[in-house]
PDB file of C-alpha atoms in Angstrom:
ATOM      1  CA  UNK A 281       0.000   0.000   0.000  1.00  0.00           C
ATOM      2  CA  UNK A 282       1.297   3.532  -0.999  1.00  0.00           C
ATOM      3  CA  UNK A 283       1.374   6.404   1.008  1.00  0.00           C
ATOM      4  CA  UNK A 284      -0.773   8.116  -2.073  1.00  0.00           C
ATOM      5  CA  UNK A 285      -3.740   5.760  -1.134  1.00  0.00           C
ATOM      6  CA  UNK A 286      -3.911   7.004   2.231  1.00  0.00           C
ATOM      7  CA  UNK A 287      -7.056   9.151   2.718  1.00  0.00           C
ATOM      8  CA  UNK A 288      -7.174  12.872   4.558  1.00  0.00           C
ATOM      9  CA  UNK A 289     -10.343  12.612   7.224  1.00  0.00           C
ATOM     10  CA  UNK A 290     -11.774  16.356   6.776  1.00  0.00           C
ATOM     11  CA  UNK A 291     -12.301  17.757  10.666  1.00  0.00           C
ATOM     12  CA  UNK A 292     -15.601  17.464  10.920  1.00  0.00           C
ATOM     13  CA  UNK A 293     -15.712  14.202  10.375  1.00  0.00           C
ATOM     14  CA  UNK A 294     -12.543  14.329  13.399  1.00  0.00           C
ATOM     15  CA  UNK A 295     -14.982  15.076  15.817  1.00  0.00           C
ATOM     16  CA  UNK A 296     -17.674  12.553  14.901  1.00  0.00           C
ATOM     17  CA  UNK A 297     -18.515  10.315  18.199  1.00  0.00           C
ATOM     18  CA  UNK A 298     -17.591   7.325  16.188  1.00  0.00           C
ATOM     19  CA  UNK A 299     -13.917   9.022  16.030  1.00  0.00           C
ATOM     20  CA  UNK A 300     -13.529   7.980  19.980  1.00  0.00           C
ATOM     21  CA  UNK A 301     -13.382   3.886  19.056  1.00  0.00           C
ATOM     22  CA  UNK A 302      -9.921   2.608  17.674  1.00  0.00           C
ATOM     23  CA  UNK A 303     -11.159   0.879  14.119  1.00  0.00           C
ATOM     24  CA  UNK A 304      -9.442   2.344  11.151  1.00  0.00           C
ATOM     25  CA  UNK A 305     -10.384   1.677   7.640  1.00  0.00           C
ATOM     26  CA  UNK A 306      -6.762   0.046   6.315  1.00  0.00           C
ATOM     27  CA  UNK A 307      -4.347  -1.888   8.990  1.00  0.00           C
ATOM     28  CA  UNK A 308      -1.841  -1.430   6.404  1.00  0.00           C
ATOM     29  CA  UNK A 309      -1.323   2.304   7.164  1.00  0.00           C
ATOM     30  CA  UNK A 310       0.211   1.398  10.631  1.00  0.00           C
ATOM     31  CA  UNK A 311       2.795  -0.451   8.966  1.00  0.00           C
ATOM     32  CA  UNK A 312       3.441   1.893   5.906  1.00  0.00           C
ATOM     33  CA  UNK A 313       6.542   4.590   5.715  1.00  0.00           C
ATOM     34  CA  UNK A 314       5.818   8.268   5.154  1.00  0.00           C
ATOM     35  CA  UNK A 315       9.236   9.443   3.958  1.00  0.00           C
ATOM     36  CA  UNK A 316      11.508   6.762   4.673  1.00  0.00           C
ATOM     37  CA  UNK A 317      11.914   3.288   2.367  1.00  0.00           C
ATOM     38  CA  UNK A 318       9.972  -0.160   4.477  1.00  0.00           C
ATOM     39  CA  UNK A 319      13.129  -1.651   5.347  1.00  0.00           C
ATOM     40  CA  UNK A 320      14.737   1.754   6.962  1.00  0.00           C
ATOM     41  CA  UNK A 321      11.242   1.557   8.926  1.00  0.00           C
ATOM     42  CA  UNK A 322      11.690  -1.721  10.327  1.00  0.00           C
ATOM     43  CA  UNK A 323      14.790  -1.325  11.067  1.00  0.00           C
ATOM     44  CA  UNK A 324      14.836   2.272  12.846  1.00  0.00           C
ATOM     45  CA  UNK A 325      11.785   0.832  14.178  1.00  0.00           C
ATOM     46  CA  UNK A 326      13.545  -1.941  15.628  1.00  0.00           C
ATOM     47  CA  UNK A 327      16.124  -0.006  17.400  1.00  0.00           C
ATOM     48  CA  UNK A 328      14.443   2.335  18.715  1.00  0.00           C
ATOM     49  CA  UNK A 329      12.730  -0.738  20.212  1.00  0.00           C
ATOM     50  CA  UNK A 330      15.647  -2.091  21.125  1.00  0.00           C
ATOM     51  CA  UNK A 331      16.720   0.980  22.897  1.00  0.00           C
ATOM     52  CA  UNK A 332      13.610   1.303  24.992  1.00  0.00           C
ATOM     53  CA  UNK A 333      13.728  -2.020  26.579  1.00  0.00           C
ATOM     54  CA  UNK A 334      17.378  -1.558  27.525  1.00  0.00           C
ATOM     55  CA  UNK A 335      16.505   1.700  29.076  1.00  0.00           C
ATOM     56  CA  UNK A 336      13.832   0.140  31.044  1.00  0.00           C
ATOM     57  CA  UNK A 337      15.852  -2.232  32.505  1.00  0.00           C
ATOM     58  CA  UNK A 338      18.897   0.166  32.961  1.00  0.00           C
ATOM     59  CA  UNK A 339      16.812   2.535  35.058  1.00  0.00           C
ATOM     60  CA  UNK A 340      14.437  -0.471  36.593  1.00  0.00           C
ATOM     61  CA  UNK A 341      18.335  -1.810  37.732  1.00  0.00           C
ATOM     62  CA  UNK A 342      19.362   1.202  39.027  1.00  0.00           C
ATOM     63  CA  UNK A 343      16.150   2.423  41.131  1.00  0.00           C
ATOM     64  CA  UNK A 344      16.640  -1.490  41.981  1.00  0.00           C
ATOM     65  CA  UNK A 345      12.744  -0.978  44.595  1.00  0.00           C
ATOM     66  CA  UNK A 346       9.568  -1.253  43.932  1.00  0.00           C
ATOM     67  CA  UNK A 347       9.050   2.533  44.156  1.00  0.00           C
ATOM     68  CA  UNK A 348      10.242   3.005  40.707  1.00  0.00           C
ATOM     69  CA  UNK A 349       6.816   2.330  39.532  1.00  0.00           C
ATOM     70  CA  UNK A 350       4.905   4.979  41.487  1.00  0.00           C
ATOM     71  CA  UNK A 351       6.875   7.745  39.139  1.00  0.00           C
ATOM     72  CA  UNK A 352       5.036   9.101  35.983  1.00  0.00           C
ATOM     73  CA  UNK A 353       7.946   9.290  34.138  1.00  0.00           C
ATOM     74  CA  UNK A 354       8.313   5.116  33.907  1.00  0.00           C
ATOM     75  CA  UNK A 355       4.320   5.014  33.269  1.00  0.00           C
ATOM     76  CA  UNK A 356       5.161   7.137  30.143  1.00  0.00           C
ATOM     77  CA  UNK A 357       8.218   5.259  29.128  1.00  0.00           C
ATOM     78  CA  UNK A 358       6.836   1.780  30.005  1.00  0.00           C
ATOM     79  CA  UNK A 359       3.825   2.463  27.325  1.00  0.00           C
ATOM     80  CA  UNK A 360       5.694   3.935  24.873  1.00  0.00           C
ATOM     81  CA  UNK A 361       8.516   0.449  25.176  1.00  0.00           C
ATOM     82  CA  UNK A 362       5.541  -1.468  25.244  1.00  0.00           C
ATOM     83  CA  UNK A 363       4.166   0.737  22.125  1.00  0.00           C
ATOM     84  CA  UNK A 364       6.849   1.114  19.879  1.00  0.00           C
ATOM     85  CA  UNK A 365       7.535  -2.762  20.279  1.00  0.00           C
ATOM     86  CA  UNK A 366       3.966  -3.118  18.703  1.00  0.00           C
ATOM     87  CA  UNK A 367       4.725  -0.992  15.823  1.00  0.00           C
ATOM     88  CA  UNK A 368       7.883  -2.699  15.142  1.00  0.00           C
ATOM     89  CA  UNK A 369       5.918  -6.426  15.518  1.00  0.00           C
ATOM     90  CA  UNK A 370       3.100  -5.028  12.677  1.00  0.00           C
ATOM     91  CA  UNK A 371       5.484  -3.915  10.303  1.00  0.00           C
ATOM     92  CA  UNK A 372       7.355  -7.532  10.941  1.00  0.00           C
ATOM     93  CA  UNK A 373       3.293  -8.530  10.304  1.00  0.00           C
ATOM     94  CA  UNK A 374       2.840  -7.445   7.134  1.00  0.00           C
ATOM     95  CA  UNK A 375       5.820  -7.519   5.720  1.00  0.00           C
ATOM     96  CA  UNK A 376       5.183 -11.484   6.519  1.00  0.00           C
ATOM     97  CA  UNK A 377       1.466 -11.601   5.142  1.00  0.00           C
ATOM     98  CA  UNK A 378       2.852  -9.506   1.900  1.00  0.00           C
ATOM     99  CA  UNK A 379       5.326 -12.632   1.465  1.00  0.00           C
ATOM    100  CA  UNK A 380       3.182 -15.501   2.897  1.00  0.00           C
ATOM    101  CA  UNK A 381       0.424 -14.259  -0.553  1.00  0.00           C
ATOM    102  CA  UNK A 382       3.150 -13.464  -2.712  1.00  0.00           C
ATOM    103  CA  UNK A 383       1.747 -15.746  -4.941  1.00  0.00           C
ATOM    104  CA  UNK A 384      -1.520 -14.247  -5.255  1.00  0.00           C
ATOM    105  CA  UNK A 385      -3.188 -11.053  -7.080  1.00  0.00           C
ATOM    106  CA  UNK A 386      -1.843  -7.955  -5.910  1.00  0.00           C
ATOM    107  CA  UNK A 387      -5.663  -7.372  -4.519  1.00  0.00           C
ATOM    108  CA  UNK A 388      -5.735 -10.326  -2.651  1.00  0.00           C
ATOM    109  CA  UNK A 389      -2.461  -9.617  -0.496  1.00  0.00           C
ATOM    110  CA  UNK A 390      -3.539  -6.538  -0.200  1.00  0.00           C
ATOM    111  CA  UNK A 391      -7.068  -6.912   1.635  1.00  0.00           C
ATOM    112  CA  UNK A 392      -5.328  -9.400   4.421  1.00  0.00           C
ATOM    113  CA  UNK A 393      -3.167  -7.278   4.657  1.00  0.00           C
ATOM    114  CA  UNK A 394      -5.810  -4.412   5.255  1.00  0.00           C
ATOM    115  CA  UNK A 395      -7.473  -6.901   7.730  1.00  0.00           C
ATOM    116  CA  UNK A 396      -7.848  -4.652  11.434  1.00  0.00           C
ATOM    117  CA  UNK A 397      -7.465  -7.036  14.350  1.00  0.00           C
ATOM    118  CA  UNK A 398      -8.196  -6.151  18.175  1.00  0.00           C
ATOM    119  CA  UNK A 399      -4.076  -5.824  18.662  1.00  0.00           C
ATOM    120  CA  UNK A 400      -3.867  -2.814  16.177  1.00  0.00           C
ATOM    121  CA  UNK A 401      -6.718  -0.890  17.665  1.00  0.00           C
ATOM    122  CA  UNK A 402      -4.264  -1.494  21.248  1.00  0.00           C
ATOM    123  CA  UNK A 403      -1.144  -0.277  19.335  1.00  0.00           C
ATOM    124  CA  UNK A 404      -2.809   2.970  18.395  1.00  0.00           C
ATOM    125  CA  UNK A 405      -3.878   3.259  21.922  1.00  0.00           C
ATOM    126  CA  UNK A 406      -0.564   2.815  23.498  1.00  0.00           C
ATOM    127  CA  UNK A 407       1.083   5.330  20.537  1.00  0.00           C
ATOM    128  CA  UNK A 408      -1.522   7.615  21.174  1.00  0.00           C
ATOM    129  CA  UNK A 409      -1.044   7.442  24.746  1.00  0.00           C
ATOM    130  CA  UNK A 410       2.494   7.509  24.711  1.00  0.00           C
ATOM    131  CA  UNK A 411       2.530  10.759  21.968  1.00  0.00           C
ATOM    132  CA  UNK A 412       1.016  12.955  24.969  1.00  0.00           C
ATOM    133  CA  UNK A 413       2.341  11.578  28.174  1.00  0.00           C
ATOM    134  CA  UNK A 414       5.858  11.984  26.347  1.00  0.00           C
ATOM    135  CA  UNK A 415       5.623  15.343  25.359  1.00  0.00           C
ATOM    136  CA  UNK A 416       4.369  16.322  28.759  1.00  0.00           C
ATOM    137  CA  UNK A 417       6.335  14.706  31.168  1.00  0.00           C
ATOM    138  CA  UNK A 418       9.414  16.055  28.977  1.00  0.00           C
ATOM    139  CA  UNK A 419       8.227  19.622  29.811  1.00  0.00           C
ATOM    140  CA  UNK A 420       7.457  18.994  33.136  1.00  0.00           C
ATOM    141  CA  UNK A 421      10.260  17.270  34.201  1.00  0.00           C
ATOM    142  CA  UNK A 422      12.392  20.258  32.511  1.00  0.00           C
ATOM    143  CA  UNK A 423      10.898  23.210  34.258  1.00  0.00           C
ATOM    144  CA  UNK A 424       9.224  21.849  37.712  1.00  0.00           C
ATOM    145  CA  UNK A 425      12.108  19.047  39.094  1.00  0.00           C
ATOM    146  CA  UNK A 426      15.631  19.501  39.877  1.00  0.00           C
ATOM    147  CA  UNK A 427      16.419  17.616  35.976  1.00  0.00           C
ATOM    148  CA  UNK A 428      19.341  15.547  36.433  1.00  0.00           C
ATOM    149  CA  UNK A 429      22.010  14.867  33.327  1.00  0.00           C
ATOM    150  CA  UNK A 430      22.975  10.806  32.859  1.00  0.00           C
ATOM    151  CA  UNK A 431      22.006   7.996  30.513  1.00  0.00           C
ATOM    152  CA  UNK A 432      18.629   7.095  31.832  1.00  0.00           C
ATOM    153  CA  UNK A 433      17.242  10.751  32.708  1.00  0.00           C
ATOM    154  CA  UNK A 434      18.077  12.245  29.167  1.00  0.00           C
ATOM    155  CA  UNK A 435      16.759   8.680  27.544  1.00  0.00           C
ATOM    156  CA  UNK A 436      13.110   9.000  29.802  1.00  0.00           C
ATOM    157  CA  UNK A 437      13.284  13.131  29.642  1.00  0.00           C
ATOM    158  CA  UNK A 438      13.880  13.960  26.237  1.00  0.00           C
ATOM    159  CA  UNK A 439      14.641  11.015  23.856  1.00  0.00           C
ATOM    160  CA  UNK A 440      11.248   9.690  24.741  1.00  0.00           C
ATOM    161  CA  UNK A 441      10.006  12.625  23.011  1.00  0.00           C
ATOM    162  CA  UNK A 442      12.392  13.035  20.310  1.00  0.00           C
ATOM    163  CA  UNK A 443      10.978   9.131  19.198  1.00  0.00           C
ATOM    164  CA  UNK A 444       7.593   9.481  19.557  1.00  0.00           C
ATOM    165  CA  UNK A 445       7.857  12.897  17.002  1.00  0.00           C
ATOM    166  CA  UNK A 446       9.863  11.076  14.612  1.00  0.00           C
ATOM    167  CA  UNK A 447       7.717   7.882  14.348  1.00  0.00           C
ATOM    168  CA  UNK A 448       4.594  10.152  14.092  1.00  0.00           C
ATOM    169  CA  UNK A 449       6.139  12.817  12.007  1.00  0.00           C
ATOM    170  CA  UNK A 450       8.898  11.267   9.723  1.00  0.00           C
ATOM    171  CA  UNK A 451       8.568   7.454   9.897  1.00  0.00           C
ATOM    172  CA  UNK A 452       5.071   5.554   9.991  1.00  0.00           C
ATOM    173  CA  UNK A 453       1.992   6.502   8.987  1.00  0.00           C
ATOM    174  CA  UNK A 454       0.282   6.257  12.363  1.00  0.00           C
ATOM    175  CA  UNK A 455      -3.100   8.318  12.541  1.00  0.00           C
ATOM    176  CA  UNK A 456      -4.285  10.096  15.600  1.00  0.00           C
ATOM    177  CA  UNK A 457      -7.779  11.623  16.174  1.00  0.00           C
ATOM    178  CA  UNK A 458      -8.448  14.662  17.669  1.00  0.00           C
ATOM    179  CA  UNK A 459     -11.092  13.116  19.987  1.00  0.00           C
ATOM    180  CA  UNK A 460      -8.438  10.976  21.171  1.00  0.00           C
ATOM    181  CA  UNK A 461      -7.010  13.477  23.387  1.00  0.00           C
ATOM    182  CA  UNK A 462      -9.692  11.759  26.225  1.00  0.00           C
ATOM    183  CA  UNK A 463      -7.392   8.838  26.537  1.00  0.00           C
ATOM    184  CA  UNK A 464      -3.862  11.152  27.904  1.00  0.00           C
ATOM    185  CA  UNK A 465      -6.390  13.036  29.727  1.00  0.00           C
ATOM    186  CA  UNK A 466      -7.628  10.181  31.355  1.00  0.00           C
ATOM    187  CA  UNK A 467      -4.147   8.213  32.414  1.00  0.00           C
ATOM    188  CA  UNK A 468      -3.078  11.964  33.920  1.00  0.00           C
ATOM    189  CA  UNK A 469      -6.376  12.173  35.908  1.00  0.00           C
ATOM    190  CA  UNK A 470      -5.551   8.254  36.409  1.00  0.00           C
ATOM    191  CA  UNK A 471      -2.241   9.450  38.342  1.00  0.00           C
ATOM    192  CA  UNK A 472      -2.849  12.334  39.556  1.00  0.00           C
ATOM    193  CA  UNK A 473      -5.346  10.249  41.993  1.00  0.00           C
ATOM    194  CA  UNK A 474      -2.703   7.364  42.497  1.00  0.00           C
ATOM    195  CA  UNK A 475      -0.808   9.974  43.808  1.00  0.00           C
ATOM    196  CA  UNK A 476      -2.870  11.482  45.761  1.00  0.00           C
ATOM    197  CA  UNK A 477      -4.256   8.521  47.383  1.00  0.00           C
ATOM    198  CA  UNK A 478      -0.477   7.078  47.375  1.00  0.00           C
ATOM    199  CA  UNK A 479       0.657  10.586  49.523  1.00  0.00           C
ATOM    200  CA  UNK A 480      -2.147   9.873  52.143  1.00  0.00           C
ATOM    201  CA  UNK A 481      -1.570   6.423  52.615  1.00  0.00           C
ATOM    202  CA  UNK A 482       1.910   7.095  54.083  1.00  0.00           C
ATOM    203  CA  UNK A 483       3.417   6.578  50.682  1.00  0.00           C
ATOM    204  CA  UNK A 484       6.968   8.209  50.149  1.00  0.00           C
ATOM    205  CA  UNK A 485       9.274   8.632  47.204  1.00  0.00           C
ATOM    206  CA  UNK A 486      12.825   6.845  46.611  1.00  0.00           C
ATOM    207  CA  UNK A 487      14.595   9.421  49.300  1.00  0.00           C
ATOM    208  CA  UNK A 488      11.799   8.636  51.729  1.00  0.00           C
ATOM    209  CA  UNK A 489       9.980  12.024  51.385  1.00  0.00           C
ATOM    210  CA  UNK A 490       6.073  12.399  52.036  1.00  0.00           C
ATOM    211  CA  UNK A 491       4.922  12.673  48.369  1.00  0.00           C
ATOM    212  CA  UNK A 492       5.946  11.215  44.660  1.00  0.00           C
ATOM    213  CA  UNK A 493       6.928  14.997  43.574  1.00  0.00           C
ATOM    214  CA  UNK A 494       8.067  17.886  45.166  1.00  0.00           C
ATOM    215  CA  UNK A 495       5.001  19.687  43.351  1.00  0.00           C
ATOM    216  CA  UNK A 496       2.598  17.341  43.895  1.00  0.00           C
ATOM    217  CA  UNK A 497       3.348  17.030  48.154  1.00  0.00           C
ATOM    218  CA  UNK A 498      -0.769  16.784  48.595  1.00  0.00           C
ATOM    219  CA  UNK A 499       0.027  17.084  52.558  1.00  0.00           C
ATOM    220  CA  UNK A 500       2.315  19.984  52.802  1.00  0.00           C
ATOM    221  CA  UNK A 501       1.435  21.716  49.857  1.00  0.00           C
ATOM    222  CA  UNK A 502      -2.379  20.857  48.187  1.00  0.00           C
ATOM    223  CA  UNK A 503      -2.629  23.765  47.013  1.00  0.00           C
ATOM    224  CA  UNK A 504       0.385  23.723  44.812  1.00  0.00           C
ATOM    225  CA  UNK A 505      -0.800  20.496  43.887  1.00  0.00           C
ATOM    226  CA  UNK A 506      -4.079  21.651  42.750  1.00  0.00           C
ATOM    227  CA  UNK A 507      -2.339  24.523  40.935  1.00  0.00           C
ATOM    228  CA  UNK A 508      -0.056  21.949  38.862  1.00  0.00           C
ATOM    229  CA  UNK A 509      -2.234  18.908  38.119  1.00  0.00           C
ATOM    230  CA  UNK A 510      -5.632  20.283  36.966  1.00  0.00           C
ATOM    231  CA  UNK A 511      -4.218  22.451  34.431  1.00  0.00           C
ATOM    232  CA  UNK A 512      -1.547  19.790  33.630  1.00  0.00           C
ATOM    233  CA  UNK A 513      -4.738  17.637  32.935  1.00  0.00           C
ATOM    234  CA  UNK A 514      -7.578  20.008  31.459  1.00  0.00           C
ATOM    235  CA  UNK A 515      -5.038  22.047  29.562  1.00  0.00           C
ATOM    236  CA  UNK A 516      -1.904  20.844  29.369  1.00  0.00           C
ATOM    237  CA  UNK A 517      -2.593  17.248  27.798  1.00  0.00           C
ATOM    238  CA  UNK A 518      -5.307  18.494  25.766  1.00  0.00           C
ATOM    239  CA  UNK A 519      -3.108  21.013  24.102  1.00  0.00           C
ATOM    240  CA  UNK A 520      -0.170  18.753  23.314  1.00  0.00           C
ATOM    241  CA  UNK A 521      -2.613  16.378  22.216  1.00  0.00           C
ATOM    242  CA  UNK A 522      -4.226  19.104  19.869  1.00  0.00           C
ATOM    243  CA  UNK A 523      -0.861  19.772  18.446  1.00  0.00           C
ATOM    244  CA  UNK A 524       0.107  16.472  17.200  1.00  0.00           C
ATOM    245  CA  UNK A 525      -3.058  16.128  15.965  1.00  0.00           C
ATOM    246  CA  UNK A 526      -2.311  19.018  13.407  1.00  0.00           C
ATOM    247  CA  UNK A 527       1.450  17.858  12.627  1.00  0.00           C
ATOM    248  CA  UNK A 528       0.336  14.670  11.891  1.00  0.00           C
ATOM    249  CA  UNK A 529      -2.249  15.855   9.487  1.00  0.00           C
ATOM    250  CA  UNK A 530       0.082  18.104   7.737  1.00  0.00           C
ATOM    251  CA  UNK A 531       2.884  15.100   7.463  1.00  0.00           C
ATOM    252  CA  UNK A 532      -0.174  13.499   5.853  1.00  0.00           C
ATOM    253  CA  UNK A 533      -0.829  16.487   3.477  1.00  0.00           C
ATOM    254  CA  UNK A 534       3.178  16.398   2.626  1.00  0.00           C
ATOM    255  CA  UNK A 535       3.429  12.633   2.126  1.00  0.00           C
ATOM    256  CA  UNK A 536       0.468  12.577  -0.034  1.00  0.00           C
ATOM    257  CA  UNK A 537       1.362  15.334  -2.094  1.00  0.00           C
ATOM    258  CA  UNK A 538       5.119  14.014  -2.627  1.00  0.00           C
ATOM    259  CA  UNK A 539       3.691  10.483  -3.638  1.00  0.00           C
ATOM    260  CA  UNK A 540       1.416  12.231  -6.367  1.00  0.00           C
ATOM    261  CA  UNK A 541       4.668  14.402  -7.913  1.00  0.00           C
ATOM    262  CA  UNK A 542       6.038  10.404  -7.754  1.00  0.00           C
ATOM    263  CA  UNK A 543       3.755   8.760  -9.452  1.00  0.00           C
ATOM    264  CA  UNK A 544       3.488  11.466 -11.904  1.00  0.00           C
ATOM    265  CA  UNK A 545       6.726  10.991 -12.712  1.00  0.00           C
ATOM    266  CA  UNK A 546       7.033   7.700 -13.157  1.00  0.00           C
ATOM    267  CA  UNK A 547       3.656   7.679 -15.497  1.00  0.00           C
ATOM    268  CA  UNK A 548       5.697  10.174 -17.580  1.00  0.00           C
ATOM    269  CA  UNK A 549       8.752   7.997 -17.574  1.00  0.00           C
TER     270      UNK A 549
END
């Protein structure tokens, strides 16, 4: 499947109810390039895969307690491992299916490989997840925490953003909706309420302080709290999530208009 045969939604049709279920019309776009060749996908796809899971385990290994799970910035990073191993395991998919019907018509291979199966509608979950919690947790861990400079912080604080842009931006073909933006909201109401009931349970961070965050210290300072998580989570996610909705369409717009110059000329040729 081309990138030329992928179809722009107009946004009213973005903001149809029907918008908030996962079911796109083609599974073959979650496994298509934008700008880059299939193989480079797989492969930078792979990698970046590859990287993830090491960082996991590098900073799992070097928290070495349980507490490293109460932290937002391993929720984010755990989904988008967990995510961009799902991408890489689709494009492995259908570059398998494409071979497995080599031997039939070219419309044949095609619809399986079109099929959309309860696993892709959970990988665009998890990418769309991981898109905003990325982009937020970068920025907040850069202006509200005392940022620290090694492997694992720059990996969790900044690459984690830097992947998520180029899968979405220069790699795949991954849609988002704009009604989407309920699911970030909901997993940063999700732990801003872990946290909170976390703080009051006698809960305290990996240096044994009262509270997860410094901003978010619900028993010394709620109203600080207050001040930083409801905007974080009526605003904040929304916004980021509005943004990548609009690059993404306008990668779309670029790719398609690129493969139309191709295929022009190559119909002249």
């Amino acid at each position: 499947m081309s990138v030329g045969q992928l179809p722009e939604v107009p946004l009213k049709e973005e903001c149809a109810v029907s918008k908030l279920l996962f079911r796109q019309e083609n599974a073959a776009w979650l496994a298509t390039p934008s700008f880059v060749p299939h193989a480079a996908l797989i492969v930078l796809r792979f990698v970046i895969a590859v990287f993830c899971v090491v960082t996991i385990i590098w900073s799992g290994a070097d928290e070495n307690s349980p507490k490293w799970l109460i932290f937002l910035t391993n929720w984010g990073y755990f989904v988008l491992t967990v995510a961009v191993i799902g991408l890489f395991v689709l494009s492995v998919e259908h570059s398998r299916l494409g071979y497995t019907h080599r031997n039939k018509s070219a419309e044949s291979r095609q619809a399986r490989q079109a099929e959309w199966r309860w696993y892709h509608s959970l990988v665009v979950l998890l990418v769309t997840m991981a898109a905003d919690m990325a982009i937020i947790i970068t920025a907040l861990y850069w202006t509200l925490l005392d940022a620290r400079i090694n492997f694992v912080s720059i990996s969790t604080h900044a690459l984690n953003a830097v992947f998520i842009l180029v899968e979405l931006l220069c790699m795949g073909n991954v849609k988002l909706h704009l009604l989407h933006l309920v699911y970030g909201v909901a997993i940063a109401a999700v732990y801003v309420i872990f946290s909170v009931i976390y703080t009051f349970s006698g809960g305290t961070n990996t240096q044994n302080n009262p509270y997860i965050y410094k901003p978010l210290d619900w028993k010394g300072a709620p109203g600080t709290g207050v001040a930083i998580a409801l905007p974080m989570v009526l605003i904040g996610v929304p916004l980021v999530h509005v943004l990548l909705f609009f690059l993404v369409k306008a990668r779309t717009h670029v790719a398609l208009k690129l493969a139309k110059k191709r295929d022009h000329y190559t119909a002249m040729v």
